[in-house]
Amino acid sequence: MKYHASLLSAAALSLLAGCSDTPSSPGDVTQVTFPDGMLWGSATAGMQIEKGLAATDWAIFSNESGNIQGGGKPDDGPDALAHVDADVGSMVDAGFNAYRFSIEMSRLYPTRESFDADIPIAAGVAAYDEVLAALKKQGIRPMVTLHHFSWPDYLSDPSKRKDPQGWEREDIVPVFTEWCRRAAKRWGDEVDLWVTVNEPNVEANVGYLAGVFPPGVLDVERAAAVMRAQVQAHARCYDAVHAEDQKDADGDGETASVGIAHHQRVYEPADPASEDDLAAAERSRYVWNLWIMESIVRGKVDDDFDGVPEKDDPMLAGRADFYGLNYYGPSRVDSRGLKFKYIGVVPAQYDVQNGRPKTDLGWDIYPEGFGIVLDEATAYGLPIYITENGLADEKDVNRERFVAEHLFELGKARARGADVRGYLHWSLIDNFEWAAGYCPRFGLLRVDYDDPKRTRTPTKAVSLLRDLAASNTLDRALIDALPAYQDKPFTCAGF
Ligand code: IFM
């Protein structure tokens, strides 16, 4: 079923809210609730948890010295494909009914020849069949991501970083569309929830402006080209998935539901009294938060990112059935920074000295910001799934409060009109955190990397989430009883 962007104004949305949680003032709310049928679960990505993805850009990138903090390799991780039953068992123990993971193109098609001939590696197909069967057996709904940062090395090779890579390639839209079509054809009977692309804005930003993801360059023109290609590829992938996946896999009356997982931040002016900083923050918000959704929901084409669309494109409009929202925190925008074409200045998110507690990556813990981005998402009139939210917390001292406070903000946003249908914590298990290697511990399950068996141990937030999933209710008093945040030194390098 397709949903279309609502034309409701923010004012109309707040009038519609009319829910018993609606506070007379924000401090008055003592309890929030979550909807019947809410999806509770966690999220992962293949490159971060599987072994054996050698034919990828990330394998090449991580073999180049200096690219990964601590020199960790993707193969050193939790080896998820060897722990499918145990990990799905942990989801059951946590009371979860949903799991987001990626199907890696390179595991099926490690060479261009295999892709062109459509001869997938049988063991690759079997690996994902096994994951889906294990989930089905336990009644856990899969949400499948079709591209989560990593490309087969014949589509992106950071050793040739001057050449067009990944989303920049001339053939990428038809190739990606064909990948989506094949995945939907093969697994459409098992899967209803599809994420075409994970965090398109992050891939463009971190690969082409920070230079710490493949291809590892600093080039704003290439970053802009990547963003333009991503929305085209998403729209064609959306159409291909809908064309192939006509089956209602989970019996909820709907067939495929397709969206992106959109990384959305709160952009704060370095000096709230500075007109220039306010304008720079608003510009960042437009480029990073709004531009993509304006394209794929409303069909707005704004190729120069100036906030004034050049035209409407019906081939882009209406290509999101849900709004996948990844939220981690705020960024500071300082108009005195280096200026870039299209984007203005690059916002800062590491170790910003503002008094807020920090994660092990030096990111602010800012639950109120979750409410802000949820309100932005609500304006698009789509069902919302939280496709990621989490923190690096090696000592397991902050995750419980973090989860509870973010979910409380989510409950309040629901009362203001946000149609939130699911919360998927990032991540199920500790994993390969890209350029930051294995330092950040995002897992609900702690992985012992010294143990060849990669033993998993639940962190404290697991039982909290189990209780929330069982009751669909969260009391403010529960949060008040949790230990205060422990501020962390900036232990893990970021990107
Ligand atoms: O680990 C990543 C994930 O791959 C994409 N979203 C943010 C997470 C934490 O940085």
XYZ file of C-alpha atoms in Angstrom, residues 194-432:
239
model
C 12.067 -2.641 2.653
C 14.669 0.071 3.164
C 16.236 0.969 -0.166
C 19.194 3.027 1.061
C 20.560 3.584 4.536
C 21.430 7.198 5.394
C 22.071 8.536 1.885
C 23.105 11.897 3.354
C 25.739 10.279 5.593
C 27.258 8.295 2.729
C 27.616 11.489 0.678
C 28.891 13.542 3.590
C 31.325 11.122 5.161
C 32.665 9.630 1.907
C 33.101 12.900 0.019
C 33.340 15.752 2.563
C 34.958 14.158 5.610
C 36.796 11.631 3.431
C 36.656 8.852 6.034
C 34.324 6.452 4.183
C 35.083 5.117 0.700
C 36.095 6.590 -1.626
C 37.795 8.852 0.941
C 37.879 12.154 -0.941
C 37.049 15.786 -0.218
C 34.966 17.026 -3.114
C 31.685 18.870 -2.715
C 30.727 18.495 -6.393
C 31.034 14.730 -6.094
C 29.065 14.745 -2.817
C 26.259 16.680 -4.523
C 26.281 14.273 -7.485
C 25.983 11.353 -5.063
C 22.923 12.886 -3.388
C 21.232 13.511 -6.749
C 21.894 9.940 -7.896
C 20.703 8.445 -4.612
C 17.219 9.928 -4.880
C 16.904 8.747 -8.492
C 18.110 5.272 -7.552
C 15.810 5.154 -4.538
C 12.764 6.068 -6.646
C 13.471 3.431 -9.279
C 14.230 0.862 -6.570
C 10.913 1.750 -4.906
C 9.076 1.056 -8.165
C 10.970 -2.197 -8.743
C 10.230 -3.521 -5.257
C 6.544 -2.714 -5.614
C 6.445 -4.357 -9.040
C 7.975 -7.596 -7.735
C 6.669 -7.872 -4.182
C 2.913 -8.302 -4.356
C 2.571 -10.632 -1.394
C 1.352 -9.675 2.066
C 4.042 -11.608 3.936
C 2.893 -10.938 7.485
C -0.853 -11.001 6.931
C -1.441 -7.412 8.025
C -3.387 -6.581 4.894
C -0.541 -4.682 3.216
C 2.031 -5.782 0.654
C 5.440 -4.147 0.334
C 6.144 -0.983 2.274
C 9.240 0.823 1.007
C 11.247 3.735 2.412
C 14.733 4.949 3.236
C 16.444 5.066 6.623
C 17.091 8.790 6.943
C 19.727 10.104 9.350
C 18.341 13.256 10.813
C 20.066 15.621 13.241
C 19.203 18.785 15.137
C 21.273 21.625 13.692
C 22.043 24.172 16.382
C 23.633 27.573 15.872
C 27.004 27.879 17.623
C 25.799 31.256 18.907
C 22.008 31.438 19.111
C 22.256 35.245 19.101
C 24.108 35.278 15.776
C 21.951 35.780 12.662
C 24.684 34.189 10.569
C 24.841 31.087 12.739
C 21.060 30.777 12.750
C 21.011 31.019 8.963
C 23.856 28.481 8.653
C 22.011 26.063 10.953
C 18.839 26.414 8.905
C 20.821 25.809 5.731
C 22.308 22.601 7.189
C 18.853 21.479 8.239
C 17.580 21.956 4.703
C 20.479 20.193 2.977
C 20.843 17.264 5.372
C 17.370 16.767 6.865
C 14.864 18.002 4.305
C 16.359 17.832 0.806
C 16.077 14.066 0.396
C 12.548 13.789 1.789
C 11.411 16.773 -0.303
C 12.674 14.841 -3.342
C 11.243 11.398 -2.699
C 7.997 12.394 -0.997
C 7.049 15.653 -2.697
C 8.976 15.212 -5.952
C 10.868 18.486 -5.547
C 13.972 18.763 -7.710
C 16.489 21.176 -6.226
C 19.742 20.218 -7.918
C 21.645 23.244 -6.639
C 20.424 22.757 -3.057
C 19.434 26.401 -2.744
C 16.051 25.630 -1.177
C 14.157 26.778 -4.289
C 13.150 23.707 -6.323
C 13.666 24.036 -10.065
C 10.788 21.718 -10.883
C 8.458 18.956 -9.712
C 9.235 15.438 -10.874
C 6.358 12.952 -10.804
C 8.891 10.122 -11.143
C 10.293 11.062 -7.721
C 7.106 12.071 -5.909
C 5.271 9.642 -3.632
C 8.182 7.209 -3.431
C 8.052 6.570 0.323
C 5.470 4.443 2.090
C 7.052 5.151 5.460
C 9.548 7.526 6.987
C 12.535 5.616 8.359
C 14.199 7.843 10.934
C 17.693 7.358 12.360
C 18.381 9.714 15.264
C 21.626 10.054 17.209
C 21.865 13.691 18.315
C 22.587 17.311 17.437
C 25.303 19.107 15.471
C 26.691 22.558 16.068
C 26.771 24.931 13.108
C 29.270 27.759 13.143
C 29.017 30.232 10.272
C 32.685 31.108 10.746
C 33.724 27.636 9.496
C 35.089 26.827 6.075
C 32.378 27.486 3.462
C 31.406 24.902 0.858
C 29.303 25.317 -2.246
C 25.796 23.858 -1.824
C 26.098 23.025 1.847
C 27.502 26.107 3.572
C 29.621 25.073 6.546
C 30.169 21.558 7.835
C 28.423 21.020 11.195
C 30.359 19.642 14.195
C 29.160 16.736 16.297
C 32.202 15.480 18.234
C 33.013 16.614 21.712
C 31.141 19.913 21.450
C 31.612 21.614 24.811
C 28.058 22.516 25.792
C 27.496 20.740 29.107
C 25.479 17.854 27.679
C 26.468 14.295 28.605
C 28.417 12.494 25.903
C 28.620 8.998 24.441
C 31.939 7.179 23.952
C 32.079 8.769 20.485
C 31.822 12.236 22.025
C 28.295 12.713 20.637
C 25.837 14.718 22.727
C 23.073 12.800 24.474
C 20.076 14.967 23.616
C 16.717 13.152 23.860
C 14.723 16.370 23.385
C 16.226 16.554 19.909
C 14.443 13.304 19.105
C 11.173 15.173 19.587
C 12.386 17.914 17.249
C 13.285 15.571 14.384
C 10.121 13.535 14.949
C 8.097 16.712 14.471
C 10.003 17.354 11.220
C 9.208 13.825 10.079
C 5.543 14.152 11.066
C 5.110 16.994 8.593
C 5.498 14.495 5.729
C 2.332 12.667 6.775
C 3.807 9.165 6.601
C 3.927 6.321 9.100
C 7.257 6.568 10.917
C 9.598 3.758 11.891
C 12.596 4.554 14.042
C 15.056 2.593 11.953
C 17.989 3.450 14.273
C 18.624 5.099 17.622
C 21.410 4.225 19.999
C 24.751 5.118 21.538
C 28.295 3.906 22.061
C 28.448 2.877 25.721
C 31.255 0.485 26.486
C 30.718 0.483 30.261
C 26.925 -0.029 29.988
C 26.210 2.899 32.282
C 24.100 5.157 30.049
C 22.121 2.976 27.650
C 19.117 2.351 29.914
C 18.524 6.040 30.618
C 19.258 6.919 26.979
C 16.664 4.446 25.708
C 14.048 5.423 28.266
C 14.461 9.165 27.718
C 14.382 8.838 23.933
C 11.288 6.665 24.080
C 9.623 9.152 26.382
C 10.242 11.881 23.794
C 8.897 9.536 21.133
C 5.730 9.042 23.188
C 5.317 12.799 23.533
C 5.824 13.251 19.782
C 3.099 10.667 19.201
C 0.787 12.734 21.306
C 1.584 15.677 19.014
C 0.645 13.633 15.947
C 3.664 11.503 14.986
C 2.405 8.192 13.573
C 5.250 6.107 14.983
C 4.883 2.388 14.301
C 8.195 0.968 15.445
C 11.439 1.454 17.381
C 14.536 -0.446 16.227
C 17.528 0.128 18.464
C 20.974 0.433 16.929
C 22.289 -2.105 17.371
C 21.514 -5.700 18.282
C 25.193 -6.531 18.838
C 28.506 -4.725 19.087
C 29.908 -4.400 15.595
C 32.341 -2.863 13.138
